Short mmCIF file of C-alpha atoms and ligand atoms in Angstrom, two decimals:
data_model
loop_
_atom_site.label_atom_id
_atom_site.label_comp_id
_atom_site.label_asym_id
_atom_site.label_seq_id
_atom_site.Cartn_x
_atom_site.Cartn_y
_atom_site.Cartn_z
CA MET A 1 72.04 96.09 37.94
CA PRO A 2 74.95 98.51 38.00
CA ALA A 3 78.26 96.71 37.38
CA ASP A 4 80.36 96.51 40.55
CA ALA A 5 83.97 97.55 39.85
CA GLN A 6 85.32 95.00 42.31
CA ILE A 7 83.40 92.18 40.63
CA SER A 8 84.52 93.38 37.16
CA ALA A 9 88.13 93.35 38.32
CA ALA A 10 87.75 89.80 39.67
CA LEU A 11 86.31 88.62 36.34
CA GLN A 12 89.48 89.83 34.63
CA GLN A 13 91.44 87.38 36.79
CA VAL A 14 89.69 84.36 35.24
CA SER A 15 92.34 82.66 33.14
CA ALA A 16 91.79 80.47 30.08
CA GLU A 17 95.36 79.22 30.59
CA ASP A 18 94.62 78.05 34.17
CA ILE A 19 91.44 76.41 32.93
CA ARG A 20 93.40 74.61 30.20
CA ALA A 21 95.94 73.37 32.75
CA ASN A 22 93.18 72.16 35.10
CA ILE A 23 91.24 70.27 32.43
CA ASN A 24 94.53 68.81 31.16
CA LYS A 25 95.27 67.60 34.69
CA LEU A 26 91.81 66.00 35.03
CA VAL A 27 92.28 64.22 31.68
CA SER A 28 95.70 62.96 32.86
CA PHE A 29 94.04 60.61 35.38
CA GLY A 30 93.08 58.38 32.43
CA THR A 31 89.61 57.61 33.70
CA ARG A 32 87.48 59.24 36.38
CA MET A 33 84.78 56.58 36.29
CA THR A 34 83.05 56.62 39.67
CA THR A 35 83.69 52.87 39.92
CA SER A 36 87.40 53.15 38.97
CA ALA A 37 90.25 52.65 41.43
CA GLN A 38 90.54 54.92 44.45
CA ASP A 39 92.95 52.96 46.67
CA ALA A 40 96.24 54.48 47.84
CA ASP A 41 98.26 52.81 45.07
CA ALA A 42 96.01 54.17 42.33
CA VAL A 43 96.10 57.63 43.91
CA ALA A 44 99.90 57.47 44.04
CA ALA A 45 100.01 56.30 40.40
CA GLY A 46 97.77 59.22 39.38
CA HIS A 47 95.15 56.99 37.79
CA GLY A 48 91.41 56.78 38.45
CA ILE A 49 88.81 58.80 40.33
CA GLY A 50 90.64 58.67 43.68
CA ALA A 51 93.60 60.51 42.20
CA ALA A 52 91.26 63.11 40.66
CA ARG A 53 89.54 63.60 44.02
CA GLU A 54 92.84 64.14 45.85
CA TRP A 55 94.06 66.58 43.22
CA ILE A 56 90.85 68.67 43.38
CA ARG A 57 91.14 68.79 47.17
CA SER A 58 94.80 69.90 46.96
CA GLU A 59 93.87 72.56 44.41
CA PHE A 60 91.17 74.04 46.70
CA GLU A 61 93.70 73.93 49.55
CA ARG A 62 96.24 75.79 47.42
CA TYR A 63 93.72 78.59 46.71
CA SER A 64 92.95 78.73 50.41
CA LYS A 65 96.60 79.11 51.28
CA ASP A 66 96.77 82.05 48.85
CA CYS A 67 93.94 83.84 50.67
CA GLY A 68 95.16 83.27 54.22
CA GLY A 69 93.03 80.18 54.82
CA CYS A 70 89.79 81.85 53.68
CA LEU A 71 88.39 78.61 52.22
CA GLU A 72 87.24 75.67 54.28
CA VAL A 73 87.96 72.60 52.16
CA LYS A 74 85.62 69.70 52.87
CA THR A 75 84.50 66.32 51.58
CA ASP A 76 81.12 64.61 51.65
CA THR A 77 81.80 60.86 51.51
CA PHE A 78 79.25 58.07 51.48
CA THR A 79 78.81 54.53 50.15
CA GLU A 80 76.38 54.16 47.28
CA PRO A 81 74.73 50.73 47.31
CA ALA A 82 74.96 48.46 44.26
CA ALA A 83 72.55 49.45 41.49
CA ASP A 84 72.09 49.35 37.74
CA ARG A 85 75.31 51.18 36.90
CA ILE A 86 77.16 50.34 40.15
CA PRO A 87 78.14 46.65 40.29
CA ARG A 88 79.17 46.74 43.95
CA PRO A 89 78.79 49.20 46.85
CA THR A 90 81.03 52.13 45.97
CA VAL A 91 82.48 54.98 48.00
CA ILE A 92 81.62 58.32 46.42
CA THR A 93 83.21 61.59 47.51
CA ASN A 94 82.06 65.13 46.75
CA VAL A 95 84.80 67.72 47.26
CA TYR A 96 83.96 71.32 48.07
CA ALA A 97 85.31 74.59 49.37
CA VAL A 98 83.34 77.07 51.48
CA LEU A 99 83.98 80.81 51.32
CA LYS A 100 82.13 81.84 54.44
CA GLY A 101 80.19 85.10 54.38
CA THR A 102 81.57 87.98 56.41
CA ASP A 103 78.23 88.99 57.95
CA SER A 104 77.02 86.56 60.63
CA GLU A 105 73.36 86.68 59.63
CA ASN A 106 73.94 86.77 55.86
CA ALA A 107 76.59 84.03 56.06
CA LYS A 108 73.69 81.57 56.57
CA ARG A 109 72.69 82.28 52.96
CA ILE A 110 74.50 80.12 50.41
CA VAL A 111 75.06 80.39 46.67
CA LEU A 112 76.68 77.39 45.06
CA VAL A 113 78.44 76.44 41.84
CA THR A 114 78.95 72.81 40.85
CA GLY A 115 80.34 70.49 38.17
CA HIS A 116 80.86 66.72 38.13
CA TYR A 117 84.40 65.41 38.12
CA ASP A 118 83.56 61.82 37.22
CA SER A 119 83.74 60.70 33.58
CA ARG A 120 82.77 57.72 31.43
CA ASN A 121 83.36 56.20 28.01
CA SER A 122 81.12 54.00 25.79
CA ASP A 123 81.13 51.14 28.29
CA MET A 124 79.61 51.72 31.73
CA ALA A 125 81.52 48.66 33.02
CA ASP A 126 84.95 49.85 31.84
CA VAL A 127 86.83 51.02 34.93
CA LYS A 128 90.30 51.06 33.32
CA GLY A 129 90.03 52.29 29.73
CA ASP A 130 90.49 55.96 28.89
CA ALA A 131 87.56 58.23 29.67
CA PRO A 132 89.14 61.68 29.28
CA GLY A 133 85.95 63.65 30.03
CA ALA A 134 87.55 66.93 29.02
CA ASN A 135 84.24 68.59 28.21
CA ASP A 136 81.92 66.27 30.19
CA ASP A 137 82.59 67.40 32.74
CA GLY A 138 86.20 68.53 33.07
CA SER A 139 84.89 71.88 31.84
CA GLY A 140 82.31 72.22 34.63
CA THR A 141 84.82 71.08 37.26
CA ALA A 142 87.22 73.72 35.95
CA VAL A 143 84.48 76.37 36.31
CA SER A 144 84.00 75.51 40.01
CA LEU A 145 87.77 75.57 40.57
CA GLU A 146 88.36 78.83 38.72
CA CYS A 147 85.43 80.56 40.48
CA ALA A 148 86.99 79.44 43.79
CA ARG A 149 90.44 80.71 42.86
CA VAL A 150 89.22 84.13 41.74
CA LEU A 151 86.38 84.83 44.20
CA SER A 152 88.37 83.66 47.25
CA LYS A 153 90.35 86.89 46.88
CA LEU A 154 87.20 88.91 47.67
CA LYS A 155 84.88 89.12 50.67
CA PHE A 156 81.10 88.80 50.53
CA PRO A 157 78.37 89.10 53.17
CA ALA A 158 76.83 85.73 52.09
CA THR A 159 78.53 82.34 51.73
CA ILE A 160 79.69 80.82 48.44
CA ILE A 161 80.26 77.06 48.02
CA PHE A 162 82.41 75.71 45.20
CA LEU A 163 81.41 72.08 44.69
CA THR A 164 82.59 69.17 42.56
CA VAL A 165 80.57 65.95 42.68
CA ALA A 166 81.01 62.37 41.48
CA GLY A 167 78.57 59.63 40.48
CA GLU A 168 76.79 61.87 37.98
CA GLU A 169 77.08 59.33 35.18
CA GLN A 170 75.87 56.54 37.49
CA GLY A 171 72.65 58.36 38.33
CA LEU A 172 73.35 61.78 39.88
CA ASN A 173 74.52 60.01 43.05
CA GLY A 174 76.90 62.66 44.38
CA SER A 175 74.55 65.60 43.88
CA THR A 176 71.61 63.63 45.27
CA HIS A 177 73.53 62.92 48.48
CA PHE A 178 74.76 66.48 48.79
CA ALA A 179 71.35 68.08 48.14
CA LYS A 180 69.65 65.77 50.66
CA MET A 181 72.31 66.57 53.25
CA ALA A 182 71.76 70.29 52.66
CA LYS A 183 67.98 69.88 53.01
CA GLU A 184 68.26 67.76 56.16
CA GLN A 185 70.67 70.22 57.76
CA GLY A 186 68.45 73.15 56.84
CA TRP A 187 70.97 74.96 54.65
CA ASP A 188 69.60 78.14 53.11
CA ILE A 189 70.80 77.60 49.52
CA GLU A 190 69.49 80.47 47.40
CA ALA A 191 70.99 79.40 44.09
CA VAL A 192 72.73 76.43 42.48
CA LEU A 193 74.63 76.89 39.22
CA ASN A 194 75.37 73.54 37.59
CA ASN A 195 77.92 73.59 34.77
CA ASP A 196 77.93 70.43 32.69
CA ILE A 197 79.42 70.35 29.17
CA VAL A 198 80.52 73.98 28.95
CA GLY A 199 83.62 73.26 26.85
CA GLY A 200 82.40 74.98 23.70
CA ASN A 201 83.20 71.87 21.66
CA GLN A 202 85.08 73.03 18.56
CA SER A 203 82.84 72.17 15.62
CA ALA A 204 81.66 74.05 12.57
CA GLU A 205 78.20 74.76 13.91
CA GLN A 206 79.18 75.75 17.43
CA ASP A 207 78.20 79.26 18.55
CA HIS A 208 80.98 80.39 20.88
CA SER A 209 79.09 83.54 21.85
CA VAL A 210 76.19 81.72 23.55
CA VAL A 211 75.71 79.44 26.57
CA ARG A 212 72.39 77.75 27.24
CA VAL A 213 70.77 78.14 30.66
CA PHE A 214 68.13 75.51 31.49
CA SER A 215 65.57 75.98 34.27
CA GLU A 216 62.60 73.99 35.49
CA GLY A 217 59.04 75.26 34.90
CA LEU A 218 56.71 73.58 37.38
CA PRO A 219 58.92 73.05 40.45
CA GLN A 220 59.86 69.42 41.04
CA ALA A 221 59.28 69.92 44.75
CA ALA A 222 55.94 71.75 44.54
CA THR A 223 53.11 70.41 46.70
CA GLU A 224 49.67 69.65 45.23
CA LYS A 225 48.41 72.86 46.81
CA GLU A 226 51.18 74.89 45.19
CA ILE A 227 50.53 73.28 41.81
CA GLU A 228 46.87 74.20 42.17
CA ARG A 229 47.80 77.85 42.81
CA ILE A 230 50.20 77.84 39.85
CA ARG A 231 47.44 76.52 37.60
CA GLY A 232 44.97 79.10 38.86
CA LEU A 233 47.25 82.12 38.57
CA GLY A 234 49.25 81.29 35.44
CA GLY A 235 52.47 80.74 37.35
CA GLU A 236 53.88 78.01 35.10
CA ASN A 237 56.71 80.27 34.01
CA ASP A 238 57.69 81.59 37.43
CA SER A 239 59.48 78.91 39.43
CA ALA A 240 62.25 80.16 41.67
CA SER A 241 64.73 78.40 39.36
CA ARG A 242 63.39 80.40 36.44
CA GLN A 243 63.85 83.63 38.42
CA LEU A 244 67.45 82.52 38.91
CA ALA A 245 67.83 81.97 35.15
CA ARG A 246 66.43 85.49 34.53
CA TYR A 247 68.89 86.82 37.10
CA VAL A 248 71.74 85.23 35.10
CA ALA A 249 70.42 87.00 31.99
CA ASP A 250 70.49 90.31 33.94
CA VAL A 251 74.04 89.63 35.12
CA GLY A 252 75.03 88.82 31.55
CA ARG A 253 73.84 92.27 30.46
CA SER A 254 75.40 94.10 33.43
CA TYR A 255 78.81 92.50 32.86
CA LYS A 256 78.52 92.19 29.07
CA TYR A 257 81.98 93.66 28.45
CA ASP A 258 83.66 91.50 31.10
CA VAL A 259 82.02 88.13 30.48
CA GLY A 260 82.32 87.37 26.75
CA VAL A 261 79.37 85.00 26.41
CA VAL A 262 75.60 85.62 26.31
CA PRO A 263 73.22 83.39 28.28
CA MET A 264 70.40 81.94 26.20
CA LEU A 265 67.53 80.98 28.47
CA VAL A 266 65.85 77.66 27.69
CA PHE A 267 62.58 77.23 29.55
CA ARG A 268 62.95 73.50 30.16
CA LEU A 269 64.40 71.48 33.04
CA ASP A 270 67.23 70.15 30.89
CA ARG A 271 67.96 69.08 27.36
CA TYR A 272 65.25 66.89 25.82
CA LEU A 273 64.89 63.71 27.93
CA ARG A 274 68.31 64.22 29.50
CA GLY A 275 69.36 65.11 33.01
CA GLY A 276 71.97 66.59 35.28
CA ASP A 277 72.95 67.48 38.83
CA HIS A 278 70.76 70.61 39.15
CA TYR A 279 67.77 68.23 39.13
CA SER A 280 68.96 66.69 42.43
CA PHE A 281 68.78 70.16 44.01
CA ASN A 282 65.42 70.95 42.37
CA LYS A 283 64.00 67.78 43.91
CA GLN A 284 64.95 69.05 47.38
CA GLY A 285 63.24 72.38 46.67
CA PHE A 286 66.32 74.48 45.85
CA SER A 287 66.58 76.90 42.92
CA ALA A 288 69.01 75.30 40.50
CA ILE A 289 69.84 75.77 36.83
CA ARG A 290 72.11 74.17 34.24
CA PHE A 291 74.67 75.79 31.94
CA THR A 292 75.57 73.86 28.75
CA GLU A 293 77.35 74.87 25.56
CA PHE A 294 75.18 75.99 22.62
CA ARG A 295 75.68 72.87 20.50
CA GLU A 296 76.82 69.48 21.78
CA ASP A 297 78.84 67.05 19.69
CA PHE A 298 77.79 63.51 20.55
CA HIS A 299 80.90 62.03 18.93
CA HIS A 300 82.77 63.63 21.80
CA GLN A 301 80.62 62.49 24.73
CA HIS A 302 80.49 59.11 26.48
CA GLN A 303 82.61 57.57 23.69
CA ASN A 304 85.67 55.35 23.61
CA VAL A 305 88.59 57.25 22.11
CA ARG A 306 88.94 55.97 18.54
CA THR A 307 88.73 56.91 14.87
CA GLU A 308 86.07 55.23 12.75
CA ASN A 309 85.24 56.06 9.12
CA GLY A 310 87.35 59.16 9.46
CA ILE A 311 85.40 60.42 12.52
CA GLU A 312 87.31 61.06 15.74
CA TYR A 313 85.40 59.88 18.79
CA GLY A 314 86.17 60.68 22.42
CA ASP A 315 85.95 63.56 24.88
CA LEU A 316 89.46 64.87 24.22
CA LEU A 317 91.22 68.00 25.41
CA LYS A 318 91.78 69.22 21.86
CA PHE A 319 88.06 69.73 21.26
CA VAL A 320 87.71 72.15 24.19
CA ASP A 321 87.72 75.92 23.64
CA PHE A 322 89.39 77.25 26.81
CA ASP A 323 88.45 80.87 26.09
CA TYR A 324 84.82 79.77 25.97
CA VAL A 325 85.10 77.93 29.31
CA ALA A 326 86.69 81.07 30.76
CA SER A 327 83.74 83.15 29.53
CA VAL A 328 81.28 80.74 31.11
CA ALA A 329 83.32 80.83 34.34
CA ARG A 330 83.09 84.66 34.31
CA LEU A 331 79.31 84.53 33.90
CA ASN A 332 79.11 82.10 36.83
CA ALA A 333 81.50 84.16 38.97
CA ALA A 334 79.57 87.38 38.25
CA THR A 335 76.29 85.69 39.24
CA LEU A 336 77.74 84.20 42.44
CA ALA A 337 79.37 87.49 43.41
CA SER A 338 76.23 89.53 42.68
CA LEU A 339 74.00 87.24 44.73
CA ALA A 340 76.51 86.97 47.58
CA SER A 341 76.76 90.78 47.68
CA ALA A 342 73.01 91.35 47.54
CA PRO A 343 70.55 91.33 50.44
CA ALA A 344 68.37 88.27 50.99
CA PRO A 345 65.12 88.37 49.01
CA PRO A 346 62.11 89.97 50.74
CA THR A 347 59.88 87.54 52.66
CA ASN A 348 56.08 87.10 52.90
CA VAL A 349 55.52 88.85 49.56
CA HIS A 350 51.78 89.18 48.95
CA LEU A 351 49.39 90.68 46.46
CA LEU A 352 46.27 91.96 48.26
CA VAL A 353 43.06 90.61 46.78
CA LYS A 354 40.44 91.43 49.43
CA ASP A 355 38.69 93.94 47.18
CA LEU A 356 38.18 93.76 43.44
CA GLU A 357 40.08 96.72 42.03
CA ASN A 358 42.15 97.68 39.04
CA GLU A 359 45.13 98.82 41.06
CA SER A 360 47.53 96.33 42.60
CA THR A 361 48.87 96.54 46.15
CA LEU A 362 51.85 94.47 47.18
CA THR A 363 53.19 93.98 50.71
CA TRP A 364 56.29 92.25 52.00
CA ASP A 365 58.58 91.93 55.01
CA ALA A 366 62.19 93.01 55.21
CA PRO A 367 64.54 90.07 54.70
CA PRO A 368 66.72 88.92 57.60
CA GLY A 369 70.26 90.24 57.63
CA GLY A 370 69.47 93.96 57.60
CA ARG A 371 71.13 94.70 54.26
CA ALA A 372 68.08 95.82 52.27
CA ALA A 373 68.35 99.57 51.68
CA SER A 374 65.35 99.71 49.35
CA TYR A 375 63.00 97.63 47.23
CA GLU A 376 61.94 97.38 43.62
CA VAL A 377 58.72 96.08 42.14
CA VAL A 378 59.32 94.51 38.74
CA TRP A 379 56.74 93.23 36.30
CA ARG A 380 56.14 91.94 32.82
CA ALA A 381 53.28 91.03 30.52
CA THR A 382 52.05 87.47 31.09
CA THR A 383 53.31 86.60 27.61
CA SER A 384 56.83 87.97 28.14
CA SER A 385 59.75 85.79 29.07
CA GLU A 386 61.78 88.36 31.03
CA TRP A 387 61.03 91.19 33.47
CA GLU A 388 60.24 94.34 31.49
CA HIS A 389 59.53 97.14 33.99
CA VAL A 390 60.99 98.30 37.29
CA GLN A 391 59.52 100.67 39.85
CA LYS A 392 61.90 101.77 42.59
CA VAL A 393 59.70 102.13 45.66
CA GLY A 394 62.29 103.03 48.31
CA GLU A 395 62.56 101.74 51.85
CA VAL A 396 58.94 100.71 52.25
CA LEU A 397 57.12 97.42 52.78
CA ARG A 398 54.07 98.19 50.69
CA ALA A 399 53.44 99.60 47.22
CA THR A 400 50.37 100.29 45.11
CA LEU A 401 50.73 100.42 41.34
CA ASN A 402 48.11 101.59 38.89
CA LEU A 403 48.29 98.35 36.97
CA SER A 404 45.83 95.48 36.92
CA LYS A 405 47.10 92.26 38.51
CA ASP A 406 45.02 90.47 35.85
CA ASN A 407 47.35 91.58 33.08
CA VAL A 408 50.88 91.32 34.44
CA ILE A 409 53.12 89.22 36.65
CA PHE A 410 54.72 91.08 39.55
CA SER A 411 57.67 90.38 41.76
CA VAL A 412 59.58 92.26 44.45
CA ARG A 413 63.32 92.34 45.09
CA ALA A 414 65.54 93.85 47.78
CA VAL A 415 68.40 96.19 46.88
CA ASP A 416 71.48 97.16 48.91
CA ALA A 417 73.07 100.62 49.09
CA ALA A 418 75.40 99.85 46.18
CA GLY A 419 72.64 98.57 43.89
CA HIS A 420 73.16 94.78 44.15
CA TYR A 421 69.71 93.26 44.07
CA SER A 422 68.30 89.99 45.35
CA LEU A 423 66.44 87.31 43.47
CA PRO A 424 62.87 88.50 42.84
CA VAL A 425 59.96 86.97 44.72
CA VAL A 426 56.57 86.50 43.03
CA PRO A 427 53.75 87.34 45.46
CA THR A 428 51.12 84.95 46.67
CA PRO A 429 47.56 86.26 47.04
CA GLN A 430 46.36 87.50 50.43
CA ARG A 431 42.77 88.17 51.36
ZN1 LIG B 501 77.90 65.51 32.33
#
């Protein structure tokens, strides 16, 4: 994808110093346990999750003021019933800002970035003790905030949502509620970027040039019929979330000199036997991926702040690399901006299989929104992890390639006049 000068310029506005100040502020609330205080007194005292929530809201409102009210700042509040990690019914609030698309049809399309603003320490029942959560997930919250600050200065045809959720440590409660709401209300969310533990924890074996990008293989929301087709056609590596991860890799190459960190794709839902908020969106059928630093330090996650046998425990500000978080924020911002600038993906993408033949014919429909100026067919060997070949086919809705569908995996994407391209769509067979 050709780098867009306006997007490059916006990436330069991402500030490690602002990110440091924001994570420092989040840490200053002492604890952001979902079950910690959120009454007016605690908010006034600047302690607990209620104070964090109010500060995040005021920060989004400040950015909105700076762009002439371009952001709609909203909350999604609900009461989570008592459960394993929630001793009594607890009010949980997700805070988000909407940068509405400028084109009425394309504004229905949404790309979203999220992080969780709640934190925890060693004890899931400790609602008062320090739980700084600088990296987990002050860093991801700071990414959502910084993307909002920087991208709110630009205009895009599609809508961008900057989200921060709570209840992650209790069982992905905030993201579950938000994703279900989006599904029920029929939101067209094309992409969810979940940033959780992107602080680049300062340790000897950290690689500050790499961020991991996790994506599901078999879609969580696939029906039995879809799973059957995936089995039959070798589609295990082609979920929509995985196409999103590949798109991030493309963006990383296009904006290599602006971003400062290289995405490393991991073809797995999440880290081994662990979870995060993108999963809540996957379960509702949305494409969603997770960004996490290259190497985690478990002394600095979910731990009471203390020193034992010379080891410092606790998720403290001093272990965060703010330049690294800024790089991850740039990669996120470039992905959001590219997708929000691009046309919607083509619809009804099919591979014709009526006759046995060694050529492959693909057909598709123009996406809604009228922004597709042309199309590209991309493909790769079945054993390759990323798209390898591109054929520009122009403003047509059908293409025949002299390549056997038995040997490659195809997809089709829509491209606008400036070269921004959509997520690719893998065809389904049509007789
Ligand atoms: Zn986390």
